[in-house]
Every structure is written in structure tokens, then in C-alpha cells.
Amino acid sequence: MLAAGLLVAGGATALAGSAYLDSVRQAERYLAAEHPSAGSIAAAARALDGGTSCRQPEIADDLNAKPPDIGDARARLRGLDTALSRPLHPASGVETQLRRMGSAAPYNREQPESPGDLLSGWIQAREASIFSGCGGWGALLVSVLQWLGLALLVAGLALVAFRFLRARWGTQQDAGQAVEADRLRTAAERFAAADRLAGAGDFAAALRELASAVATALGGEMAWDASPLTVRELFSRAGRLPELRPLLRGFEDAVYGHRPVTREVYEAAAAAAAPYRAGAARAA
């Protein structure tokens, strides 16, 4: 029964993966024309929504944008196609190497069931040496010194642990206060920070501040730090994705793609964010 269940589960997984890949390729075919029609774009969106096991919000946003961003949608579909077409295979010799490691001496020797068994065995041996009279008072003195050394060791470890936890708690409190202070920044303050960073030549950090400023202007002072939505989702839900696309593209390339931000990229993003500066200044 177990084998049959595994066989059924494996077959279902394979069918689900095949259907996913078929839906992705169907959407690619709908977008294959140089200038796909509105009907083809809608059909591609339906193919993704109906055939994939999870939604692709970035591709859906590209297809639903006004005008649709067909180039970005094609690139994302190609990436999905490539990932689904190349199943993972373990490297050759991995199983043999694991078996060799498992049979090695460090992993094949007898061990006590727990550290408690090791400590209790040591204690019982000390008690036996005391009450059996072996060594007389000298043995008793040695045992007392051993117990005293063990007590000092435990006390030292407890002191180190206490100091470590207290220092960590203090660090967490400081970090929490810093985050809380950052959450209180207004959109105008974030725009000002972006200007300062851009003036210093740090365009990557300036672009991040610019994105946070627009997100704050659209969703309030807690939108950037407290919202679970991505920047793309924040802009999309506000209905401003097409006009903010230069800012979004620069932000995603810098933060997710780790690409350098040039002055031209930043200036294009700043131009897209410019209409939100006036509202931020009035709110301040």
C-alpha cells in the first residue's frame, strides 16, 4: 500500500509539473508575435491562471498594464520555461561518498544515549570511590575538589550565558528603537534623504530611498516598513504601475538583480517620482 501510494503521488506530481510547463509554453506562443493582439494577451493571461499551480503576479501585472509590458512578460516566461525544463539530478558519486562517510570511525562508534548519561556515570563513579573507602581521606578530598571544580565550571558557564543574553537583548532593543524611529519618517524626509545620497554619488541607496518615499506617499508612513506587499504590488494596487515603471525597474534591478545604478537610471527614476514630491511637501 505504501508503494502504491508513493507511485500515485509521484505520478500526480509529474502530471502537475507537465501541465505547468504546457501552460507556460502556451502563454509563450500567444505572445510570440512581434505585436500580439489584445486577444492574444488575454489568452496568455488565461493560460497562466488556469494551468499553473500558483499565480505569477509579475507576469500578470505585465500583461494587465496599460500598455502591456510584453518584453518583460516574455523574459519571465522564458525563465520559467528554462527552470521547468531542467529537472534537478544529484551529482554522480554522492551516494557512494555518503555511505563512505557513514561507515567512517567518527560516525560508527558507541556513544552514550545522552549527555545526562555521561554525567550521571561520572557522579556514580565518584560516589562509589568515596563510600567504598578506596584511598581513604585522600580520595574524599579529591572528590570534594572535583565537585567544587564542577560547581565553579557550571557557575562560569551560567555567567557567560547571562551576559550573552543580556547583551543580545540590549542589541535587539536598540534595533527595535531604530526601526521604530525609521517608521516615523515621512515621505518628504525620505525624498530629502534620496537627494542627499544622490548628491554624494550613492545612487543605489538613493534609489531605494526614492522608492520608499513614493510608497510612503501612496500608502502612508507605515507602508514601507510594515506592509507585506512588494514595491511592485504597492505601486500596482495604487493603480500607478505604468507611470512608475522606470522607478520600479531601477529598484528591482538594484535590489534583486544587484546591478549598479547609473546616474541615468537614477534620473529616470527621479523623474517618475517627481509628481509625488509636491504631495509629500504639502503633507509635511
PDB file of C-alpha atoms in Angstrom:
ATOM      1  CA  MET A   1       0.000   0.000   0.000  1.00  0.00           C
ATOM      2  CA  LEU A   2       2.821   2.374   0.803  1.00  0.00           C
ATOM      3  CA  ALA A   3       4.479   1.652  -2.536  1.00  0.00           C
ATOM      4  CA  ALA A   4       1.207   2.203  -4.356  1.00  0.00           C
ATOM      5  CA  GLY A   5       0.641   5.475  -2.554  1.00  0.00           C
ATOM      6  CA  LEU A   6       4.125   6.707  -3.433  1.00  0.00           C
ATOM      7  CA  LEU A   7       3.574   5.679  -7.050  1.00  0.00           C
ATOM      8  CA  VAL A   8       0.299   7.591  -7.242  1.00  0.00           C
ATOM      9  CA  ALA A   9       1.809  10.658  -5.565  1.00  0.00           C
ATOM     10  CA  GLY A  10       4.782  10.587  -7.918  1.00  0.00           C
ATOM     11  CA  GLY A  11       2.533  10.274 -10.947  1.00  0.00           C
ATOM     12  CA  ALA A  12       0.362  13.175  -9.811  1.00  0.00           C
ATOM     13  CA  THR A  13       3.445  15.341  -9.254  1.00  0.00           C
ATOM     14  CA  ALA A  14       4.765  14.522 -12.719  1.00  0.00           C
ATOM     15  CA  LEU A  15       1.415  15.331 -14.336  1.00  0.00           C
ATOM     16  CA  ALA A  16       1.161  18.618 -12.414  1.00  0.00           C
ATOM     17  CA  GLY A  17       4.671  19.627 -13.497  1.00  0.00           C
ATOM     18  CA  SER A  18       3.913  18.737 -17.124  1.00  0.00           C
ATOM     19  CA  ALA A  19       0.675  20.758 -17.090  1.00  0.00           C
ATOM     20  CA  TYR A  20       2.525  23.728 -15.596  1.00  0.00           C
ATOM     21  CA  LEU A  21       5.151  23.649 -18.360  1.00  0.00           C
ATOM     22  CA  ASP A  22       2.456  23.244 -21.054  1.00  0.00           C
ATOM     23  CA  SER A  23       0.620  26.326 -19.742  1.00  0.00           C
ATOM     24  CA  VAL A  24       3.814  28.396 -19.707  1.00  0.00           C
ATOM     25  CA  ARG A  25       4.640  27.396 -23.274  1.00  0.00           C
ATOM     26  CA  GLN A  26       1.069  28.073 -24.391  1.00  0.00           C
ATOM     27  CA  ALA A  27       1.343  31.584 -22.986  1.00  0.00           C
ATOM     28  CA  GLU A  28       4.673  31.998 -24.806  1.00  0.00           C
ATOM     29  CA  ARG A  29       3.022  31.007 -28.084  1.00  0.00           C
ATOM     30  CA  TYR A  30       0.275  33.591 -27.592  1.00  0.00           C
ATOM     31  CA  LEU A  31       2.944  36.275 -27.129  1.00  0.00           C
ATOM     32  CA  ALA A  32       5.209  35.057 -29.941  1.00  0.00           C
ATOM     33  CA  ALA A  33       4.051  37.664 -32.467  1.00  0.00           C
ATOM     34  CA  GLU A  34       6.052  40.888 -32.676  1.00  0.00           C
ATOM     35  CA  HIS A  35       2.984  42.899 -31.688  1.00  0.00           C
ATOM     36  CA  PRO A  36       0.473  40.486 -30.109  1.00  0.00           C
ATOM     37  CA  SER A  37      -3.177  41.489 -30.219  1.00  0.00           C
ATOM     38  CA  ALA A  38      -5.281  42.249 -27.163  1.00  0.00           C
ATOM     39  CA  GLY A  39      -6.998  38.890 -27.591  1.00  0.00           C
ATOM     40  CA  SER A  40      -3.664  37.043 -27.599  1.00  0.00           C
ATOM     41  CA  ILE A  41      -2.522  38.887 -24.481  1.00  0.00           C
ATOM     42  CA  ALA A  42      -5.773  37.999 -22.691  1.00  0.00           C
ATOM     43  CA  ALA A  43      -5.450  34.367 -23.813  1.00  0.00           C
ATOM     44  CA  ALA A  44      -1.890  34.230 -22.432  1.00  0.00           C
ATOM     45  CA  ALA A  45      -3.134  35.537 -19.077  1.00  0.00           C
ATOM     46  CA  ARG A  46      -5.919  32.922 -19.024  1.00  0.00           C
ATOM     47  CA  ALA A  47      -3.455  30.139 -19.849  1.00  0.00           C
ATOM     48  CA  LEU A  48      -1.297  31.085 -16.867  1.00  0.00           C
ATOM     49  CA  ASP A  49      -4.222  31.468 -14.447  1.00  0.00           C
ATOM     50  CA  GLY A  50      -5.876  28.209 -15.472  1.00  0.00           C
ATOM     51  CA  GLY A  51      -2.932  25.880 -15.974  1.00  0.00           C
ATOM     52  CA  THR A  52      -0.292  26.770 -13.383  1.00  0.00           C
ATOM     53  CA  SER A  53      -0.437  25.587  -9.793  1.00  0.00           C
ATOM     54  CA  CYS A  54       0.475  29.017  -8.423  1.00  0.00           C
ATOM     55  CA  ARG A  55      -0.163  32.527  -9.701  1.00  0.00           C
ATOM     56  CA  GLN A  56       2.582  34.557 -11.388  1.00  0.00           C
ATOM     57  CA  PRO A  57       1.755  38.113 -10.206  1.00  0.00           C
ATOM     58  CA  GLU A  58       4.670  39.808 -12.002  1.00  0.00           C
ATOM     59  CA  ILE A  59       3.701  38.346 -15.387  1.00  0.00           C
ATOM     60  CA  ALA A  60       0.022  39.097 -14.743  1.00  0.00           C
ATOM     61  CA  ASP A  61       0.912  42.715 -13.901  1.00  0.00           C
ATOM     62  CA  ASP A  62       2.954  42.980 -17.120  1.00  0.00           C
ATOM     63  CA  LEU A  63       0.037  41.676 -19.210  1.00  0.00           C
ATOM     64  CA  ASN A  64      -2.584  43.837 -17.462  1.00  0.00           C
ATOM     65  CA  ALA A  65      -0.514  47.047 -17.589  1.00  0.00           C
ATOM     66  CA  LYS A  66      -1.615  49.907 -19.839  1.00  0.00           C
ATOM     67  CA  PRO A  67       0.196  49.486 -22.208  1.00  0.00           C
ATOM     68  CA  PRO A  68       1.230  45.852 -21.538  1.00  0.00           C
ATOM     69  CA  ASP A  69       4.928  45.224 -20.931  1.00  0.00           C
ATOM     70  CA  ILE A  70       5.279  42.347 -23.404  1.00  0.00           C
ATOM     71  CA  GLY A  71       9.086  42.301 -23.299  1.00  0.00           C
ATOM     72  CA  ASP A  72       9.257  41.759 -19.545  1.00  0.00           C
ATOM     73  CA  ALA A  73       6.475  39.129 -19.687  1.00  0.00           C
ATOM     74  CA  ARG A  74       8.348  37.202 -22.393  1.00  0.00           C
ATOM     75  CA  ALA A  75      11.586  37.294 -20.399  1.00  0.00           C
ATOM     76  CA  ARG A  76       9.873  35.981 -17.263  1.00  0.00           C
ATOM     77  CA  LEU A  77       8.114  33.230 -19.238  1.00  0.00           C
ATOM     78  CA  ARG A  78      11.436  32.168 -20.776  1.00  0.00           C
ATOM     79  CA  GLY A  79      12.928  31.944 -17.302  1.00  0.00           C
ATOM     80  CA  LEU A  80      10.031  29.765 -16.120  1.00  0.00           C
ATOM     81  CA  ASP A  81      10.325  27.551 -19.195  1.00  0.00           C
ATOM     82  CA  THR A  82      14.044  27.050 -18.620  1.00  0.00           C
ATOM     83  CA  ALA A  83      13.602  26.225 -14.920  1.00  0.00           C
ATOM     84  CA  LEU A  84      10.809  23.719 -15.569  1.00  0.00           C
ATOM     85  CA  SER A  85      12.639  22.056 -18.468  1.00  0.00           C
ATOM     86  CA  ARG A  86      15.744  21.227 -16.460  1.00  0.00           C
ATOM     87  CA  PRO A  87      14.923  18.797 -13.603  1.00  0.00           C
ATOM     88  CA  LEU A  88      17.486  18.543 -10.825  1.00  0.00           C
ATOM     89  CA  HIS A  89      19.751  15.477 -10.775  1.00  0.00           C
ATOM     90  CA  PRO A  90      22.108  14.542  -7.929  1.00  0.00           C
ATOM     91  CA  ALA A  91      25.783  14.677  -8.827  1.00  0.00           C
ATOM     92  CA  SER A  92      27.468  11.381  -9.626  1.00  0.00           C
ATOM     93  CA  GLY A  93      29.130   9.631  -6.711  1.00  0.00           C
ATOM     94  CA  VAL A  94      27.136  11.438  -3.987  1.00  0.00           C
ATOM     95  CA  GLU A  95      25.536   8.273  -2.581  1.00  0.00           C
ATOM     96  CA  THR A  96      28.877   6.447  -2.507  1.00  0.00           C
ATOM     97  CA  GLN A  97      30.501   9.358  -0.692  1.00  0.00           C
ATOM     98  CA  LEU A  98      27.703   9.459   1.908  1.00  0.00           C
ATOM     99  CA  ARG A  99      27.988   5.726   2.564  1.00  0.00           C
ATOM    100  CA  ARG A 100      31.771   6.069   2.997  1.00  0.00           C
ATOM    101  CA  MET A 101      31.298   8.893   5.497  1.00  0.00           C
ATOM    102  CA  GLY A 102      28.643   6.921   7.395  1.00  0.00           C
ATOM    103  CA  SER A 103      30.967   3.936   7.819  1.00  0.00           C
ATOM    104  CA  ALA A 104      33.931   6.052   8.987  1.00  0.00           C
ATOM    105  CA  ALA A 105      35.167   5.641  12.572  1.00  0.00           C
ATOM    106  CA  PRO A 106      33.908   9.026  13.928  1.00  0.00           C
ATOM    107  CA  TYR A 107      30.325   8.074  12.979  1.00  0.00           C
ATOM    108  CA  ASN A 108      30.462   4.353  13.819  1.00  0.00           C
ATOM    109  CA  ARG A 109      31.453   4.227  17.464  1.00  0.00           C
ATOM    110  CA  GLU A 110      29.319   3.713  20.553  1.00  0.00           C
ATOM    111  CA  GLN A 111      28.055   6.894  22.153  1.00  0.00           C
ATOM    112  CA  PRO A 112      26.158   7.458  25.440  1.00  0.00           C
ATOM    113  CA  GLU A 113      22.449   7.877  24.970  1.00  0.00           C
ATOM    114  CA  SER A 114      22.598  11.466  26.157  1.00  0.00           C
ATOM    115  CA  PRO A 115      24.951  13.925  27.904  1.00  0.00           C
ATOM    116  CA  GLY A 116      22.957  13.224  31.068  1.00  0.00           C
ATOM    117  CA  ASP A 117      24.046   9.568  30.965  1.00  0.00           C
ATOM    118  CA  LEU A 118      27.683  10.637  30.749  1.00  0.00           C
ATOM    119  CA  LEU A 119      27.367  12.998  33.742  1.00  0.00           C
ATOM    120  CA  SER A 120      25.410  10.514  35.864  1.00  0.00           C
ATOM    121  CA  GLY A 121      28.006   7.811  35.188  1.00  0.00           C
ATOM    122  CA  TRP A 122      30.792  10.118  36.356  1.00  0.00           C
ATOM    123  CA  ILE A 123      28.847  11.004  39.524  1.00  0.00           C
ATOM    124  CA  GLN A 124      28.162   7.360  40.332  1.00  0.00           C
ATOM    125  CA  ALA A 125      31.856   6.515  39.942  1.00  0.00           C
ATOM    126  CA  ARG A 126      32.810   9.289  42.386  1.00  0.00           C
ATOM    127  CA  GLU A 127      30.238   8.119  44.918  1.00  0.00           C
ATOM    128  CA  ALA A 128      31.472   4.537  44.683  1.00  0.00           C
ATOM    129  CA  SER A 129      35.066   5.612  45.311  1.00  0.00           C
ATOM    130  CA  ILE A 130      34.033   7.588  48.426  1.00  0.00           C
ATOM    131  CA  PHE A 131      31.794   5.021  50.113  1.00  0.00           C
ATOM    132  CA  SER A 132      33.994   2.031  49.298  1.00  0.00           C
ATOM    133  CA  GLY A 133      36.804   3.580  51.315  1.00  0.00           C
ATOM    134  CA  CYS A 134      39.293   3.381  48.438  1.00  0.00           C
ATOM    135  CA  GLY A 135      42.034   5.893  49.096  1.00  0.00           C
ATOM    136  CA  GLY A 136      40.659   6.979  52.474  1.00  0.00           C
ATOM    137  CA  TRP A 137      40.545  10.682  53.233  1.00  0.00           C
ATOM    138  CA  GLY A 138      42.754  11.487  50.274  1.00  0.00           C
ATOM    139  CA  ALA A 139      40.143  10.116  47.893  1.00  0.00           C
ATOM    140  CA  LEU A 140      37.420  12.054  49.728  1.00  0.00           C
ATOM    141  CA  LEU A 141      39.416  15.283  49.412  1.00  0.00           C
ATOM    142  CA  VAL A 142      39.979  14.697  45.703  1.00  0.00           C
ATOM    143  CA  SER A 143      36.253  14.090  45.180  1.00  0.00           C
ATOM    144  CA  VAL A 144      35.343  17.273  47.088  1.00  0.00           C
ATOM    145  CA  LEU A 145      37.762  19.280  44.951  1.00  0.00           C
ATOM    146  CA  GLN A 146      36.297  17.714  41.824  1.00  0.00           C
ATOM    147  CA  TRP A 147      32.778  18.672  42.895  1.00  0.00           C
ATOM    148  CA  LEU A 148      33.954  22.188  43.695  1.00  0.00           C
ATOM    149  CA  GLY A 149      35.594  22.474  40.287  1.00  0.00           C
ATOM    150  CA  LEU A 150      32.402  21.249  38.609  1.00  0.00           C
ATOM    151  CA  ALA A 151      30.323  23.797  40.536  1.00  0.00           C
ATOM    152  CA  LEU A 152      32.672  26.614  39.537  1.00  0.00           C
ATOM    153  CA  LEU A 153      32.530  25.477  35.914  1.00  0.00           C
ATOM    154  CA  VAL A 154      28.734  25.487  35.928  1.00  0.00           C
ATOM    155  CA  ALA A 155      28.650  28.916  37.588  1.00  0.00           C
ATOM    156  CA  GLY A 156      31.093  30.290  34.998  1.00  0.00           C
ATOM    157  CA  LEU A 157      29.049  28.946  32.107  1.00  0.00           C
ATOM    158  CA  ALA A 158      25.875  30.389  33.620  1.00  0.00           C
ATOM    159  CA  LEU A 159      27.560  33.804  33.984  1.00  0.00           C
ATOM    160  CA  VAL A 160      28.763  33.765  30.357  1.00  0.00           C
ATOM    161  CA  ALA A 161      25.289  32.764  29.142  1.00  0.00           C
ATOM    162  CA  PHE A 162      23.668  35.518  31.237  1.00  0.00           C
ATOM    163  CA  ARG A 163      25.987  38.193  29.871  1.00  0.00           C
ATOM    164  CA  PHE A 164      25.486  36.981  26.318  1.00  0.00           C
ATOM    165  CA  LEU A 165      21.698  37.018  26.620  1.00  0.00           C
ATOM    166  CA  ARG A 166      21.695  40.446  28.282  1.00  0.00           C
ATOM    167  CA  ALA A 167      23.917  41.895  25.550  1.00  0.00           C
ATOM    168  CA  ARG A 168      21.753  40.346  22.855  1.00  0.00           C
ATOM    169  CA  TRP A 169      18.571  41.641  24.455  1.00  0.00           C
ATOM    170  CA  GLY A 170      20.063  45.123  24.598  1.00  0.00           C
ATOM    171  CA  THR A 171      21.046  44.908  20.919  1.00  0.00           C
ATOM    172  CA  GLN A 172      17.525  43.824  19.963  1.00  0.00           C
ATOM    173  CA  GLN A 173      16.041  46.720  21.936  1.00  0.00           C
ATOM    174  CA  ASP A 174      18.364  49.186  20.177  1.00  0.00           C
ATOM    175  CA  ALA A 175      17.462  47.705  16.803  1.00  0.00           C
ATOM    176  CA  GLY A 176      13.761  47.897  17.639  1.00  0.00           C
ATOM    177  CA  GLN A 177      14.091  51.555  18.609  1.00  0.00           C
ATOM    178  CA  ALA A 178      15.975  52.277  15.372  1.00  0.00           C
ATOM    179  CA  VAL A 179      13.280  50.591  13.287  1.00  0.00           C
ATOM    180  CA  GLU A 180      10.555  52.447  15.144  1.00  0.00           C
ATOM    181  CA  ALA A 181      12.353  55.733  14.521  1.00  0.00           C
ATOM    182  CA  ASP A 182      12.690  54.853  10.835  1.00  0.00           C
ATOM    183  CA  ARG A 183       8.966  54.081  10.575  1.00  0.00           C
ATOM    184  CA  LEU A 184       8.160  57.589  11.681  1.00  0.00           C
ATOM    185  CA  ARG A 185       9.864  59.157   8.659  1.00  0.00           C
ATOM    186  CA  THR A 186       7.550  60.992   6.313  1.00  0.00           C
ATOM    187  CA  ALA A 187       7.629  60.860   2.535  1.00  0.00           C
ATOM    188  CA  ALA A 188       9.200  64.329   2.455  1.00  0.00           C
ATOM    189  CA  GLU A 189      12.017  63.163   4.740  1.00  0.00           C
ATOM    190  CA  ARG A 190      12.614  60.140   2.523  1.00  0.00           C
ATOM    191  CA  PHE A 191      12.755  62.345  -0.598  1.00  0.00           C
ATOM    192  CA  ALA A 192      15.289  64.560   1.185  1.00  0.00           C
ATOM    193  CA  ALA A 193      17.391  61.506   2.097  1.00  0.00           C
ATOM    194  CA  ALA A 194      17.310  60.382  -1.546  1.00  0.00           C
ATOM    195  CA  ASP A 195      18.548  63.820  -2.649  1.00  0.00           C
ATOM    196  CA  ARG A 196      21.411  63.749  -0.132  1.00  0.00           C
ATOM    197  CA  LEU A 197      22.522  60.264  -1.183  1.00  0.00           C
ATOM    198  CA  ALA A 198      22.294  61.112  -4.877  1.00  0.00           C
ATOM    199  CA  GLY A 199      24.340  64.245  -4.271  1.00  0.00           C
ATOM    200  CA  ALA A 200      27.001  62.069  -2.622  1.00  0.00           C
ATOM    201  CA  GLY A 201      27.038  59.724  -5.624  1.00  0.00           C
ATOM    202  CA  ASP A 202      25.405  56.748  -3.865  1.00  0.00           C
ATOM    203  CA  PHE A 203      22.702  56.197  -6.479  1.00  0.00           C
ATOM    204  CA  ALA A 204      21.776  52.683  -5.297  1.00  0.00           C
ATOM    205  CA  ALA A 205      20.902  53.866  -1.778  1.00  0.00           C
ATOM    206  CA  ALA A 206      19.266  56.992  -3.211  1.00  0.00           C
ATOM    207  CA  LEU A 207      17.058  54.866  -5.466  1.00  0.00           C
ATOM    208  CA  ARG A 208      15.935  52.777  -2.504  1.00  0.00           C
ATOM    209  CA  GLU A 209      15.049  55.934  -0.554  1.00  0.00           C
ATOM    210  CA  LEU A 210      13.198  57.229  -3.618  1.00  0.00           C
ATOM    211  CA  ALA A 211      11.110  54.046  -3.823  1.00  0.00           C
ATOM    212  CA  SER A 212      10.353  54.220  -0.096  1.00  0.00           C
ATOM    213  CA  ALA A 213       9.317  57.872  -0.443  1.00  0.00           C
ATOM    214  CA  VAL A 214       6.819  57.122  -3.224  1.00  0.00           C
ATOM    215  CA  ALA A 215       5.497  54.079  -1.337  1.00  0.00           C
ATOM    216  CA  THR A 216       5.000  56.266   1.745  1.00  0.00           C
ATOM    217  CA  ALA A 217       3.263  58.946  -0.306  1.00  0.00           C
ATOM    218  CA  LEU A 218       0.897  56.310  -1.726  1.00  0.00           C
ATOM    219  CA  GLY A 219       0.262  54.169   1.350  1.00  0.00           C
ATOM    220  CA  GLY A 220       1.170  56.196   4.437  1.00  0.00           C
ATOM    221  CA  GLU A 221       4.148  56.241   6.765  1.00  0.00           C
ATOM    222  CA  MET A 222       3.853  52.545   7.691  1.00  0.00           C
ATOM    223  CA  ALA A 223       3.559  51.276   4.099  1.00  0.00           C
ATOM    224  CA  TRP A 224       7.285  50.808   3.528  1.00  0.00           C
ATOM    225  CA  ASP A 225       8.290  49.066   6.781  1.00  0.00           C
ATOM    226  CA  ALA A 226       5.109  47.327   7.881  1.00  0.00           C
ATOM    227  CA  SER A 227       3.356  46.293   4.657  1.00  0.00           C
ATOM    228  CA  PRO A 228       3.872  42.669   3.481  1.00  0.00           C
ATOM    229  CA  LEU A 229       3.499  43.809  -0.147  1.00  0.00           C
ATOM    230  CA  THR A 230       6.433  44.185  -2.535  1.00  0.00           C
ATOM    231  CA  VAL A 231       7.177  47.527  -4.171  1.00  0.00           C
ATOM    232  CA  ARG A 232       5.619  46.271  -7.407  1.00  0.00           C
ATOM    233  CA  GLU A 233       2.450  45.250  -5.557  1.00  0.00           C
ATOM    234  CA  LEU A 234       2.279  48.583  -3.690  1.00  0.00           C
ATOM    235  CA  PHE A 235       2.504  50.539  -6.943  1.00  0.00           C
ATOM    236  CA  SER A 236       0.105  48.177  -8.725  1.00  0.00           C
ATOM    237  CA  ARG A 237      -2.578  48.343  -6.041  1.00  0.00           C
ATOM    238  CA  ALA A 238      -2.401  52.126  -6.129  1.00  0.00           C
ATOM    239  CA  GLY A 239      -3.000  51.983  -9.913  1.00  0.00           C
ATOM    240  CA  ARG A 240       0.302  53.782 -10.608  1.00  0.00           C
ATOM    241  CA  LEU A 241       2.421  50.955 -12.013  1.00  0.00           C
ATOM    242  CA  PRO A 242       2.708  52.188 -15.647  1.00  0.00           C
ATOM    243  CA  GLU A 243       3.819  55.707 -14.713  1.00  0.00           C
ATOM    244  CA  LEU A 244       6.196  54.451 -12.017  1.00  0.00           C
ATOM    245  CA  ARG A 245       7.759  51.712 -14.138  1.00  0.00           C
ATOM    246  CA  PRO A 246      11.185  53.490 -14.505  1.00  0.00           C
ATOM    247  CA  LEU A 247      11.408  53.746 -10.718  1.00  0.00           C
ATOM    248  CA  LEU A 248      10.250  50.159 -10.223  1.00  0.00           C
ATOM    249  CA  ARG A 249      12.599  48.742 -12.851  1.00  0.00           C
ATOM    250  CA  GLY A 250      15.598  50.554 -11.413  1.00  0.00           C
ATOM    251  CA  PHE A 251      14.698  49.459  -7.877  1.00  0.00           C
ATOM    252  CA  GLU A 252      14.267  45.782  -8.830  1.00  0.00           C
ATOM    253  CA  ASP A 253      17.485  45.739 -10.860  1.00  0.00           C
ATOM    254  CA  ALA A 254      19.443  47.251  -7.958  1.00  0.00           C
ATOM    255  CA  VAL A 255      17.893  45.342  -5.029  1.00  0.00           C
ATOM    256  CA  TYR A 256      17.017  41.987  -6.565  1.00  0.00           C
ATOM    257  CA  GLY A 257      19.437  41.880  -9.507  1.00  0.00           C
ATOM    258  CA  HIS A 258      22.365  43.582  -7.654  1.00  0.00           C
ATOM    259  CA  ARG A 259      23.113  45.688 -10.712  1.00  0.00           C
ATOM    260  CA  PRO A 260      24.949  49.027 -10.439  1.00  0.00           C
ATOM    261  CA  VAL A 261      22.750  52.119 -10.593  1.00  0.00           C
ATOM    262  CA  THR A 262      23.998  54.758 -13.016  1.00  0.00           C
ATOM    263  CA  ARG A 263      23.166  58.434 -12.918  1.00  0.00           C
ATOM    264  CA  GLU A 264      20.916  57.999 -15.975  1.00  0.00           C
ATOM    265  CA  VAL A 265      18.914  55.202 -14.304  1.00  0.00           C
ATOM    266  CA  TYR A 266      18.506  57.277 -11.156  1.00  0.00           C
ATOM    267  CA  GLU A 267      17.465  60.404 -13.057  1.00  0.00           C
ATOM    268  CA  ALA A 268      14.804  58.426 -14.954  1.00  0.00           C
ATOM    269  CA  ALA A 269      13.501  57.050 -11.649  1.00  0.00           C
ATOM    270  CA  ALA A 270      13.560  60.527 -10.072  1.00  0.00           C
ATOM    271  CA  ALA A 271      11.581  61.917 -12.996  1.00  0.00           C
ATOM    272  CA  ALA A 272       8.907  59.240 -12.492  1.00  0.00           C
ATOM    273  CA  ALA A 273       8.780  60.019  -8.758  1.00  0.00           C
ATOM    274  CA  ALA A 274       8.715  63.813  -9.208  1.00  0.00           C
ATOM    275  CA  PRO A 275       4.874  64.170  -9.266  1.00  0.00           C
ATOM    276  CA  TYR A 276       4.720  62.753  -5.734  1.00  0.00           C
ATOM    277  CA  ARG A 277       7.122  65.299  -4.234  1.00  0.00           C
ATOM    278  CA  ALA A 278       4.535  68.084  -4.182  1.00  0.00           C
ATOM    279  CA  GLY A 279       2.011  65.992  -2.285  1.00  0.00           C
ATOM    280  CA  ALA A 280       4.669  64.897   0.165  1.00  0.00           C
ATOM    281  CA  ALA A 281       5.706  68.517   0.774  1.00  0.00           C
ATOM    282  CA  ARG A 282       2.091  69.568   1.435  1.00  0.00           C
ATOM    283  CA  ALA A 283       1.589  66.664   3.866  1.00  0.00           C
ATOM    284  CA  ALA A 284       4.748  67.645   5.737  1.00  0.00           C
TER     285      ALA A 284
END
